[in-house]
CSV table of C-alpha atoms in Angstrom, one decimal:
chain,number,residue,atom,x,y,z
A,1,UNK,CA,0.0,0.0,0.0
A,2,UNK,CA,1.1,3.4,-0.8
A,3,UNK,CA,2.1,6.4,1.7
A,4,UNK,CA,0.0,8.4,-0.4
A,5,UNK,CA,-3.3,6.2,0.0
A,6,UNK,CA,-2.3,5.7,3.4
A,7,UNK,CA,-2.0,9.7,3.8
A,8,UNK,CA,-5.6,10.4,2.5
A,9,UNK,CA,-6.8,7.7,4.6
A,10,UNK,CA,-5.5,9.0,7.3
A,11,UNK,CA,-6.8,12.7,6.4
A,12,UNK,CA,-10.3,11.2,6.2
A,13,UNK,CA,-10.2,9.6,9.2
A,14,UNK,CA,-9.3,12.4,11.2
A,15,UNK,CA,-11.5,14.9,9.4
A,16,UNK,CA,-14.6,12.5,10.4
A,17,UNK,CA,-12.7,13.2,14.2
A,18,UNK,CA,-12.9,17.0,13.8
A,19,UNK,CA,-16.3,17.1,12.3
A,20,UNK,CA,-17.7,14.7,15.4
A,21,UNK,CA,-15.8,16.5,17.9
A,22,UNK,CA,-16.6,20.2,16.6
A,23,UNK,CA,-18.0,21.1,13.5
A,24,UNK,CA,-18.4,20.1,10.2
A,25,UNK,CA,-17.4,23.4,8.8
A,26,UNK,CA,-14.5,23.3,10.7
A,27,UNK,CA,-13.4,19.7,9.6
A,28,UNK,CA,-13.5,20.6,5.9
A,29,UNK,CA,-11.3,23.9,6.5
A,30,UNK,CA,-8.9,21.9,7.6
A,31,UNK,CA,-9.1,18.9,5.6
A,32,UNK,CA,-8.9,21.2,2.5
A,33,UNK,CA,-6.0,23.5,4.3
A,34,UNK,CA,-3.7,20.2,4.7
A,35,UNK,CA,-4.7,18.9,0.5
A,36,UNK,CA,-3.4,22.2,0.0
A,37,UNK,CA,-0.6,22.4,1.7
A,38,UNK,CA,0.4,18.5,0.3
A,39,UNK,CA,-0.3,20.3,-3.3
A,40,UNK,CA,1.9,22.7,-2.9
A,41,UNK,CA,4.6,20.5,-1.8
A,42,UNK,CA,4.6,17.8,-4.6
A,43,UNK,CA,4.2,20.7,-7.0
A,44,UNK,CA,7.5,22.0,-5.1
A,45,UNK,CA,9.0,18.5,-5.4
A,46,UNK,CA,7.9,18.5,-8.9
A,47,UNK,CA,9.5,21.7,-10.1
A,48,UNK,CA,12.8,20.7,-8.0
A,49,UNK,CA,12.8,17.5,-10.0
A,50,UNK,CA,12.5,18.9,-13.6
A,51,UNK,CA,15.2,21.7,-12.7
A,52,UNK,CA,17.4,19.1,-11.5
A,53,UNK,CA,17.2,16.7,-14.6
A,54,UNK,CA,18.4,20.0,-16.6
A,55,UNK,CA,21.2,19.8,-15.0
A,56,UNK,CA,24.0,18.5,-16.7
A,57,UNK,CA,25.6,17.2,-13.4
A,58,UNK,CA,24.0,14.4,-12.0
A,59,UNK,CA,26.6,12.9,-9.0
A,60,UNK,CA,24.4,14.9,-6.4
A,61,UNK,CA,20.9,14.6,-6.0
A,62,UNK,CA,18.5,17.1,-3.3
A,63,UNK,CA,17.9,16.3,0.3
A,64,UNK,CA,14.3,15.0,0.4
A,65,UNK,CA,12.3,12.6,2.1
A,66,UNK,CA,9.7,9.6,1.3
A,67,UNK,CA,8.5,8.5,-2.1
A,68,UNK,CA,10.7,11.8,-3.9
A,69,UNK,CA,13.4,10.2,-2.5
A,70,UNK,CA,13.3,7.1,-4.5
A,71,UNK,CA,12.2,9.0,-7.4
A,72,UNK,CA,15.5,10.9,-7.0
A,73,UNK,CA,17.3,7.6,-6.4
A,74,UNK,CA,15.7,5.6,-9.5
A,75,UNK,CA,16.6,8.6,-11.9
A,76,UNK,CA,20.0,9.3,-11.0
A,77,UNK,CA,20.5,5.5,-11.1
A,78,UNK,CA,19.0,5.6,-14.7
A,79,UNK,CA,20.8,8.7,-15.6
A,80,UNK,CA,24.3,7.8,-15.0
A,81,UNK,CA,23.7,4.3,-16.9
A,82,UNK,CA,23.3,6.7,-19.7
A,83,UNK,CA,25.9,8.6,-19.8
A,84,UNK,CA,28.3,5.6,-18.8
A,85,UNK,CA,26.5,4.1,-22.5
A,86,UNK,CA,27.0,7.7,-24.1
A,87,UNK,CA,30.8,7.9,-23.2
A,88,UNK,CA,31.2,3.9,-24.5
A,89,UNK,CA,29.4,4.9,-27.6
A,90,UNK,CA,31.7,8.2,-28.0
A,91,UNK,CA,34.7,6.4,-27.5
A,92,UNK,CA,33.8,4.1,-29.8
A,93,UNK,CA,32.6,6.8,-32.6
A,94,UNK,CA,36.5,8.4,-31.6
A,95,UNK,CA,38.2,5.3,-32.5
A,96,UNK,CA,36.1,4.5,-35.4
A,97,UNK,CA,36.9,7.8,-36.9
A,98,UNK,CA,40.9,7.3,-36.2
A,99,UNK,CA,40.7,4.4,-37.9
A,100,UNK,CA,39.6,5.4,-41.0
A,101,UNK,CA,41.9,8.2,-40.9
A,102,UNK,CA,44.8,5.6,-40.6
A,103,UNK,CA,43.4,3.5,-43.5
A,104,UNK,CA,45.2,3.2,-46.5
A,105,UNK,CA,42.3,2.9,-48.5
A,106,UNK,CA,39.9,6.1,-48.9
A,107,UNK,CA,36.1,6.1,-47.9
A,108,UNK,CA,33.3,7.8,-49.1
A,109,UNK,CA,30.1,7.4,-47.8
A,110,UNK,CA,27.0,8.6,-50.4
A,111,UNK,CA,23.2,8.8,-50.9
A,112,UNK,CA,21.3,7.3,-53.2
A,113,UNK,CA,21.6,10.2,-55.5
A,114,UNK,CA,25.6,10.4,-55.6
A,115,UNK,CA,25.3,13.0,-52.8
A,116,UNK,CA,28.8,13.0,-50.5
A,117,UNK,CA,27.9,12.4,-46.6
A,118,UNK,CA,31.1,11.4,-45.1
A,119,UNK,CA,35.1,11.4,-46.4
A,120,UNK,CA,37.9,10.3,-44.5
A,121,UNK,CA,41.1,11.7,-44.7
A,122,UNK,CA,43.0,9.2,-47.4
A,123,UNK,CA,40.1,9.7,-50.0
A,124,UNK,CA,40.6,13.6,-49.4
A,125,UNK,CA,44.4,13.5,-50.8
A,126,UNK,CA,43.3,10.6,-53.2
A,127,UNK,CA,40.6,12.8,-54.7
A,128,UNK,CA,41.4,16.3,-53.8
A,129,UNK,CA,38.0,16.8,-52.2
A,130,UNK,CA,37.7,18.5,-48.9
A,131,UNK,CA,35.4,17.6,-46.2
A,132,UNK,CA,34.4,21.1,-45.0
A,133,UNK,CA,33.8,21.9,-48.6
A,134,UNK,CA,32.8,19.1,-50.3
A,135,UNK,CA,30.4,17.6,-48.2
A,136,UNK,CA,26.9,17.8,-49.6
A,137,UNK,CA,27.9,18.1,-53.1
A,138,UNK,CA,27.5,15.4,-55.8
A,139,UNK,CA,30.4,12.6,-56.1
A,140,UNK,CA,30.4,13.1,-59.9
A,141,UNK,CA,30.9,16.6,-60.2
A,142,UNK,CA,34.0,15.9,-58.7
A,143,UNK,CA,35.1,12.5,-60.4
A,144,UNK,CA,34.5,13.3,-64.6
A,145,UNK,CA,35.7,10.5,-66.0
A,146,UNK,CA,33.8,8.7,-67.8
A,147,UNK,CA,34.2,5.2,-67.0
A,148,UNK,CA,33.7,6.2,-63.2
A,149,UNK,CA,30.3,7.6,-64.1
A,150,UNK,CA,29.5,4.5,-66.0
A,151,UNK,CA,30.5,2.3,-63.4
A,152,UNK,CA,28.5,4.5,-60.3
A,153,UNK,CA,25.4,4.8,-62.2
A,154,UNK,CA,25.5,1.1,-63.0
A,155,UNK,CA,25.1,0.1,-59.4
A,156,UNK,CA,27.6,-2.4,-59.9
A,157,UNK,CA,27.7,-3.6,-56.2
A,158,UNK,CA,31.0,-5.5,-54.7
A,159,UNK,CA,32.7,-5.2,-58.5
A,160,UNK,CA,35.6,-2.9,-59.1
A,161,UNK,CA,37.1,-0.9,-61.2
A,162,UNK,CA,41.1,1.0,-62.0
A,163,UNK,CA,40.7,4.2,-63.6
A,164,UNK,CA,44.3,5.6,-64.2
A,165,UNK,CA,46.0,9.1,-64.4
A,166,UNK,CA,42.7,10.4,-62.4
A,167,UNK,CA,44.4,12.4,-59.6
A,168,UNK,CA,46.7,15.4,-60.3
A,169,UNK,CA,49.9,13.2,-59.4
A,170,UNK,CA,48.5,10.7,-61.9
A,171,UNK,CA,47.8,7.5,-59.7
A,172,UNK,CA,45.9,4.8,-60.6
A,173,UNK,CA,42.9,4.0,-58.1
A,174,UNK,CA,40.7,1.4,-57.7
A,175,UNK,CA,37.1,1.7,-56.5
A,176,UNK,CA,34.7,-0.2,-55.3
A,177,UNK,CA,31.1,0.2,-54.7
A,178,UNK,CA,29.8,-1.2,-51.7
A,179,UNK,CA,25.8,-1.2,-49.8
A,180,UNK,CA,25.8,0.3,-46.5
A,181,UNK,CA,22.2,0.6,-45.8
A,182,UNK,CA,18.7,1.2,-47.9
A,183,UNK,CA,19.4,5.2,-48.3
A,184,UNK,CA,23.7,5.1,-48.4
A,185,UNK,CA,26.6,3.2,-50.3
A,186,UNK,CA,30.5,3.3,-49.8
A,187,UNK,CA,32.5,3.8,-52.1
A,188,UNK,CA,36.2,2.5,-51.3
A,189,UNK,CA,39.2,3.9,-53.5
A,190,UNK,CA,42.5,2.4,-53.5
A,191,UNK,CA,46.2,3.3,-54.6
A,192,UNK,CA,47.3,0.6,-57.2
A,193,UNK,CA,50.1,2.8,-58.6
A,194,UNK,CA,53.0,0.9,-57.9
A,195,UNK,CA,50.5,-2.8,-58.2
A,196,UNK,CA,50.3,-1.7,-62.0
A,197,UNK,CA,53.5,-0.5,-62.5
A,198,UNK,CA,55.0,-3.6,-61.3
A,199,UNK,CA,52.0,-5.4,-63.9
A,200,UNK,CA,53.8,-3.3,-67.0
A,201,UNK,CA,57.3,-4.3,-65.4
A,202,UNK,CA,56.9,-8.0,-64.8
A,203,UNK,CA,55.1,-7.4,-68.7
A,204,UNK,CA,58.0,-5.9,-70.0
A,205,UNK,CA,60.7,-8.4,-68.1
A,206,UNK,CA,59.1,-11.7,-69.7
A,207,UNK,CA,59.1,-10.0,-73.1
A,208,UNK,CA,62.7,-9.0,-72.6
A,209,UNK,CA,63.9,-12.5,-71.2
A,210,UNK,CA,61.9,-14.0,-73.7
A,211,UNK,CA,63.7,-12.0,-76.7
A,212,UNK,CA,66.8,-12.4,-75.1
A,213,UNK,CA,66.6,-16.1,-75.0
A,214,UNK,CA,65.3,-16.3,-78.2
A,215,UNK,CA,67.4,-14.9,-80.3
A,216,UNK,CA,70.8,-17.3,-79.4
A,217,UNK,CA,68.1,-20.2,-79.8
A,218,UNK,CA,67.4,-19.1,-83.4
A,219,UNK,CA,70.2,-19.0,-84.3
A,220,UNK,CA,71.4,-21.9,-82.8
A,221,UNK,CA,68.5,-23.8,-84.7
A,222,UNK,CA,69.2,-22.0,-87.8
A,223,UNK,CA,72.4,-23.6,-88.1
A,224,UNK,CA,71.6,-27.1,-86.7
A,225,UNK,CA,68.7,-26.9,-89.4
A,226,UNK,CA,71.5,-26.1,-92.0
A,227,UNK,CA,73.8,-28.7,-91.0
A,228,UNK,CA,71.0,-31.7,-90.6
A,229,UNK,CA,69.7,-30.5,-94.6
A,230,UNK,CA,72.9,-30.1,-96.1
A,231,UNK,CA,76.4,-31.0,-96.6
A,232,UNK,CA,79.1,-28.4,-95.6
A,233,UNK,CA,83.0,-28.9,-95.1
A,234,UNK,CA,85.1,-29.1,-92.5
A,235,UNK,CA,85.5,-25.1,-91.8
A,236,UNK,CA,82.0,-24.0,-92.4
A,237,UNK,CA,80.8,-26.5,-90.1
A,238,UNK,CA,83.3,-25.1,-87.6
A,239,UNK,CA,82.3,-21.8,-87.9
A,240,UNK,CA,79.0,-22.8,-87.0
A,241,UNK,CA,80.0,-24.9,-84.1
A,242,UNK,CA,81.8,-22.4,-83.0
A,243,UNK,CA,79.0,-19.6,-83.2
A,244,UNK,CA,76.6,-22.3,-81.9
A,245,UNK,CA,78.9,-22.4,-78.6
A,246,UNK,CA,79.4,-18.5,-78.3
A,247,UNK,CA,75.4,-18.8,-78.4
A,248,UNK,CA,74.8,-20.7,-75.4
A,249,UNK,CA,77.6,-19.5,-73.6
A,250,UNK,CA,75.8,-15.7,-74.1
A,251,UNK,CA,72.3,-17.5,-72.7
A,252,UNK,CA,73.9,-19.3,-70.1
A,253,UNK,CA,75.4,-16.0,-68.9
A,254,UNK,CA,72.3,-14.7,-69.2
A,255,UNK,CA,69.9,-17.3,-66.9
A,256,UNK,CA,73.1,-17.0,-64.6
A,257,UNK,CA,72.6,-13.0,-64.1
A,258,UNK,CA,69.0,-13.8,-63.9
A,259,UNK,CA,69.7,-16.6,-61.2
A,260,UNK,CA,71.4,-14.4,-59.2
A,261,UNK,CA,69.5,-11.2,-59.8
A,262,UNK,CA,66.8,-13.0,-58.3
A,263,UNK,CA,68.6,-14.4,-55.0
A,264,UNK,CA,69.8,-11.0,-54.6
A,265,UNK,CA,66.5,-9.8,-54.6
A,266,UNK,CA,64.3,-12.2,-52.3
A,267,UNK,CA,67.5,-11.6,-49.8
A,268,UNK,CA,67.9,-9.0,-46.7
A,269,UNK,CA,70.7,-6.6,-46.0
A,270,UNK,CA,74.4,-8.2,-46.3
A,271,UNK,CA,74.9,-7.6,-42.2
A,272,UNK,CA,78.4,-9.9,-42.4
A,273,UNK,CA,81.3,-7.9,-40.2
A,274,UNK,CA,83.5,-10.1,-42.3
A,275,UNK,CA,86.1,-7.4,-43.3
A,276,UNK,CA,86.9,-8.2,-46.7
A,277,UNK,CA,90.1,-7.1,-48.6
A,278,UNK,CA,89.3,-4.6,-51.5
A,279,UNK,CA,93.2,-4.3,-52.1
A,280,UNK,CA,93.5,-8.1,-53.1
A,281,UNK,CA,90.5,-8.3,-54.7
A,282,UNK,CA,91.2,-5.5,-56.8
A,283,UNK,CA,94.7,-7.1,-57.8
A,284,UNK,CA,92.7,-10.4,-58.7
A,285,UNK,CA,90.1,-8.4,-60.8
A,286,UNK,CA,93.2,-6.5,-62.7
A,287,UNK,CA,94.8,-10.0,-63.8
A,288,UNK,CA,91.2,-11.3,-64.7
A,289,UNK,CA,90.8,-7.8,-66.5
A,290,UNK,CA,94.4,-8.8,-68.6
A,291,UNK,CA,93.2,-11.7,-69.7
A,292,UNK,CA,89.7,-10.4,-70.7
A,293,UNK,CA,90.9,-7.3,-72.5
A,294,UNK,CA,93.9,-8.7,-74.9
A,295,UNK,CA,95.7,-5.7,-74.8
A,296,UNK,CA,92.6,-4.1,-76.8
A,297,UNK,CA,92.6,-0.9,-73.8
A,298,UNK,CA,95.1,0.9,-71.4
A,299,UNK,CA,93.4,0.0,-68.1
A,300,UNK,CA,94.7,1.3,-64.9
A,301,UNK,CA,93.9,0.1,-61.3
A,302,UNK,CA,94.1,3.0,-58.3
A,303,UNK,CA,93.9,1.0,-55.0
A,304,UNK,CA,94.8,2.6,-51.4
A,305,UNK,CA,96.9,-0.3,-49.3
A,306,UNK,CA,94.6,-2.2,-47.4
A,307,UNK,CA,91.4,-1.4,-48.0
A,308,UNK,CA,88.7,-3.3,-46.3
A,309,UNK,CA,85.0,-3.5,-46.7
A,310,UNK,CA,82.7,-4.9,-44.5
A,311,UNK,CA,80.5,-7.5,-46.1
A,312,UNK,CA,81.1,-10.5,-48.7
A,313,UNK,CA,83.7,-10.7,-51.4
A,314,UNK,CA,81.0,-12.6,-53.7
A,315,UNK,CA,78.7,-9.9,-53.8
A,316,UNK,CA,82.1,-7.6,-53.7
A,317,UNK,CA,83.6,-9.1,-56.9
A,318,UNK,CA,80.2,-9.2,-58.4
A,319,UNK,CA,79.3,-5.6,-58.5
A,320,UNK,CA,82.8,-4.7,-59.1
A,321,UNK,CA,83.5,-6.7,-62.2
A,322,UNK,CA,80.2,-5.7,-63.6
A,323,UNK,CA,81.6,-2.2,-63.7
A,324,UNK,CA,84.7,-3.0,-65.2
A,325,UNK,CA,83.5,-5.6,-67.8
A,326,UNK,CA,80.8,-3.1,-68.5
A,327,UNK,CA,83.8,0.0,-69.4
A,328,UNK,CA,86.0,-2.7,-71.5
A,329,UNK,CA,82.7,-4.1,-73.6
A,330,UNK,CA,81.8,-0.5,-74.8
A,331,UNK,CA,84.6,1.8,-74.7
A,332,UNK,CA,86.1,1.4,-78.6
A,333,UNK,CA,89.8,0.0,-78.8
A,334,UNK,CA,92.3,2.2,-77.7
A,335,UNK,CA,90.7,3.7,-75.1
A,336,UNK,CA,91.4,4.0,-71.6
A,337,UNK,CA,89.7,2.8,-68.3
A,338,UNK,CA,90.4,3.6,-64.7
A,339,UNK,CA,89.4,1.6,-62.2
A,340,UNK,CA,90.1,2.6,-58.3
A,341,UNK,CA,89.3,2.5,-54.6
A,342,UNK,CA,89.8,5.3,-52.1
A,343,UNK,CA,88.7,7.1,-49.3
A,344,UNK,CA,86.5,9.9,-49.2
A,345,UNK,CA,87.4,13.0,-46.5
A,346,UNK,CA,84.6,11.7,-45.0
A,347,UNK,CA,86.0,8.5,-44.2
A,348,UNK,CA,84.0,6.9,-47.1
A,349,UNK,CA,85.4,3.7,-49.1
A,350,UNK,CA,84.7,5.0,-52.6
A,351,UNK,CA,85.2,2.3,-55.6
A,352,UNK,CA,84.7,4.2,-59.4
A,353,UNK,CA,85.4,2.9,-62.8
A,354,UNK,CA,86.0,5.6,-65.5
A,355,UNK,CA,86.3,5.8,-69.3
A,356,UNK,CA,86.4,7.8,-71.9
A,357,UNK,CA,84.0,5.5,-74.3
A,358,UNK,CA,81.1,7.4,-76.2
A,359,UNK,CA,79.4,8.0,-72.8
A,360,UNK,CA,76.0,8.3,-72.2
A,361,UNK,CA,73.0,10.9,-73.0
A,362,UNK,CA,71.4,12.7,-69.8
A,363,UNK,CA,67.8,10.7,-70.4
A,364,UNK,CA,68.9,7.5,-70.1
A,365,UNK,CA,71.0,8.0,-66.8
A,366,UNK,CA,68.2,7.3,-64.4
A,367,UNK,CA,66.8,3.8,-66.6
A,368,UNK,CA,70.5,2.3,-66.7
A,369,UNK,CA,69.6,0.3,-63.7
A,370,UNK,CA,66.2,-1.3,-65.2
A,371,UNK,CA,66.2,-4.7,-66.3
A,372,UNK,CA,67.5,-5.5,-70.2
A,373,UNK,CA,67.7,-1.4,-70.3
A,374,UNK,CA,70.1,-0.7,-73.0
A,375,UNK,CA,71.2,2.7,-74.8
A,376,UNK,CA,70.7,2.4,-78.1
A,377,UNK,CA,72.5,5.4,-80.0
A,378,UNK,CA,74.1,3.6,-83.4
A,379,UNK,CA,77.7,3.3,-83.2
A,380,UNK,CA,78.2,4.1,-79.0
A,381,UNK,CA,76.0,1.5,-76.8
A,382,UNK,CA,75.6,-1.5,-78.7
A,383,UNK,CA,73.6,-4.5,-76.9
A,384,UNK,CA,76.6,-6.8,-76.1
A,385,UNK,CA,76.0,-7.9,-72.7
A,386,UNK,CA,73.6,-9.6,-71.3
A,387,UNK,CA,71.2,-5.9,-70.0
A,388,UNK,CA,71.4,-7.5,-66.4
A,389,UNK,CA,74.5,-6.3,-64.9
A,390,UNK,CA,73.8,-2.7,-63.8
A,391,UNK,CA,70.5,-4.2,-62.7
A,392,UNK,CA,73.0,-6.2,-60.2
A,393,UNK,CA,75.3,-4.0,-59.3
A,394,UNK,CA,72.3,-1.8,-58.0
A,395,UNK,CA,70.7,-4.5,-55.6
A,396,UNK,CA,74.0,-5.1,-54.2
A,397,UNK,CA,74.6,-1.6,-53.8
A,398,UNK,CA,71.2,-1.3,-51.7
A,399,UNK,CA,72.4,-5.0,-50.1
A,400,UNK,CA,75.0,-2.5,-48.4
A,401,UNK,CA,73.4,0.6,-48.1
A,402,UNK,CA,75.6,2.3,-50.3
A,403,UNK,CA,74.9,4.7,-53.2
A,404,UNK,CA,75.6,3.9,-57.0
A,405,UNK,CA,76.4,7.7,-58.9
A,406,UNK,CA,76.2,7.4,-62.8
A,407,UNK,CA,78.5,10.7,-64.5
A,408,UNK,CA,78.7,10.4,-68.0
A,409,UNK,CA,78.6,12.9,-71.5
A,410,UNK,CA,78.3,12.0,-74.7
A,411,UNK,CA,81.5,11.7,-76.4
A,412,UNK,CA,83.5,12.5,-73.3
A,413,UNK,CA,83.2,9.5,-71.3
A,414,UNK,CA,81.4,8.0,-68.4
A,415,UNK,CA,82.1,7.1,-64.9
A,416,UNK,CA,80.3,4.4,-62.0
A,417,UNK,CA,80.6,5.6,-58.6
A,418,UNK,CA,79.7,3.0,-55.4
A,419,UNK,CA,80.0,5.1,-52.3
A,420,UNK,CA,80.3,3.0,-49.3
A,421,UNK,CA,78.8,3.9,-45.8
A,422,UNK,CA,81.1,4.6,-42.7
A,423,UNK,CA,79.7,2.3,-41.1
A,424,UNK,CA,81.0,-1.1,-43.4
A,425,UNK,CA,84.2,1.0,-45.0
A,426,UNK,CA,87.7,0.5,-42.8
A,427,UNK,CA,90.6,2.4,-42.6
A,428,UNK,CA,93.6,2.1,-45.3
A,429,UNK,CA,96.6,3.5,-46.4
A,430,UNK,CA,97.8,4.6,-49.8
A,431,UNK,CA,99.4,1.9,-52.3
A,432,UNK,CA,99.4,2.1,-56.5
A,433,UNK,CA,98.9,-0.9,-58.5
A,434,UNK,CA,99.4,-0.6,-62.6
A,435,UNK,CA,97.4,-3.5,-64.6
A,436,UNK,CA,99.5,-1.8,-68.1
């Protein structure tokens, strides 16, 4: 039972007291003097309630007594269960939001009438369109190509598409069209500039392996389909023998640079504190340069004494001899090559091979180092090796951490620079060693 019921029963009762004892007159003042003053108080409550739920603060409640103050109890119970949900639902709106502001992919959130309700960050640079600004405004006034427009009007749902050179950097992006619920879609947009790019390289690379297998391999057939259909003597037959063996010695060299391109590639950073001797290895690369030469160039070697290198003398040997076979295949007869190792001021071991061959024209500098790249300028660059061995001599370079500079002008000469960090090159002393 109520303390409200029981209140009115009680003012009844004693009413019927007063009005037997006294008067009735007198029994009603006074029964309608206390309803009044109990209005008055619950309208008092009433209005103390209402103000205190506008109150933003809800930790302290008013002193009262009775059923107002389980009311009080009840709602401030209710209240702060309501902001502990508000605060969860904040934080996780917070994190939400730094999330897609970390994405790599870009979000845009639209109507069903292409209208932009929401970007993250990402899209913003992707697209150049601007939250502030932007928002509100239709997706295709700001994305005009055509093949975009197709695609979003279709309503092709979970299906992408790469449009390419769309942003002022010229990236390629992919999009994708995704529901989100009856009135809204997503649309994500991804960078694929460097997924396509590596497409058109790995493209390019087969073609170029491929043509540079095949051509040895025709004309190796070629002649075995000469010798098998007709009779030739003795000296025509070892001519072609002869060319048939230069053949697959120039593809084996070639699935070897290949081999090792590859190993060079899928490994990490050569971390061996093995010092290794540049000095010795450069007087082993001079004999080997002797006997590859044939007196056909004046070739001189510039090695400090004892100069060391921290790291493997495969790799060592490797990037080295690439240089130097490279100067002696396309500088013409007669010219000469320098090949050297010093320190820098800086402390710096500094290896360099110099010519002065037909060099090298200013727009082909930065490709030297691509797969199969060769310059092709009639008379200066001709395609004798196999294209790979820059391409090595660059991993390796990274393998250390070192820099590869290419100097070169046309009919002056070039020069190959590997700079060497302090932290792999050792201290020498200066020594001169003469190959001619």
């Amino acid at each position: 039972m109520s303390r409200a019921f029981i209140f009115l029963i009680l003012l009844t009762l004693s009413t019927l007291l007063i009005g037997v004892t006294t008067s009735l007159i007198i029994s009603l003042f006074v029964c309608i003097s206390i309803l009044g003053l109990w209005v008055i108080y619950q309208s008092f409550q009433q209005e103390r309630f209402l103000s205190w739920l506008k109150n933003s603060s809800y930790k302290t409640s008013p002193n009262c007594y009775g059923v107002w103050k389980l009311i009080y109890s009840s709602a401030n119970s209710l209240l702060k269960k309501e902001d502990l949900q508000e605060s969860k639902l904040r934080n996780n709106l917070l994190a939400l939001r730094r999330v897609a502001e970390v994405m790599e992919d870009g979000i845009l959130i639209i109507d069903n009438n292409n209208y932009i309700l929401a970007i993250n960050p990402r899209a913003e640079r992707y697209l150049n369109i601007r939250q502030e600004q932007d928002c509100g405004s239709n997706i295709l006034n700001h994305i005009r190509n055509p093949s975009f427009v197709e695609y979003l009007l279709s309503r092709s749902l979970n299906e992408t598409i790469i449009i390419e050179n769309l942003s002022i950097d010229k990236k390629a992006l992919e999009f994708k069209l995704l529901p989100f619920d009856t009135n809204q879609k997503v649309i994500l947009c991804r960078d694929v500039t460097k997924l396509r790019q590596l497409e058109v390289e790995k493209k390019d690379f087969v073609a170029s392996a491929s043509h540079e297998l095949k051509t040895p391999l025709t004309v190796i057939k070629g002649y075995l389909e000469t010798v098998s259909e007709i009779e030739i003597n003795e000296v025509e037959k070892n001519r072609m023998l002869a060319e048939m063996l230069l053949q697959t010695k120039r593809m084996d060299a070639l699935i070897n640079d290949l081999l090792l391109l590859s190993k060079l590639e899928k490994s990490y950073s050569i971390k061996n504190n093995r010092p290794t001797n540049i000095s010795l290895l450069m007087s082993e690369l001079s004999k080997l340069s002797a006997n590859v030469d044939k007196n056909q160039h004046s070739i001189h070697f510039n090695v400090e004494d004892n100069v060391f290198v921290s790291g493997t003398e495969e790799t060592l040997r490797s990037a080295f001899w690439n240089l130097i076979n490279n100067a002696i295949i396309y500088t013409q007869k007669g010219g000469k090559i320098e090949a050297s190792c010093l320190k820098s001021e800086g402390g710096k071991a500094v290896f360099a091979v110099s010519d002065n061959g037909p060099g090298i024209e200013a727009h082909h500098i930065d490709k030297l180092t691509e797969r199969f790249y060769r310059v092709d300028s009639a008379g200066s660059w001709e395609s004798k090796g196999t294209g790979l061995g820059l391409s090595i001599v660059n991993e390796i370079v990274k393998k250390y951490g070192a820099s590869l500079i290419i100097e070169s002008q046309p009919n002056i000469g070039s020069k190959f620079s590997i700079i060497f960090p302090i932290s792999v090159s050792l201290r020498t002393s200066f020594a001169t060693l003469n190959a001619f």
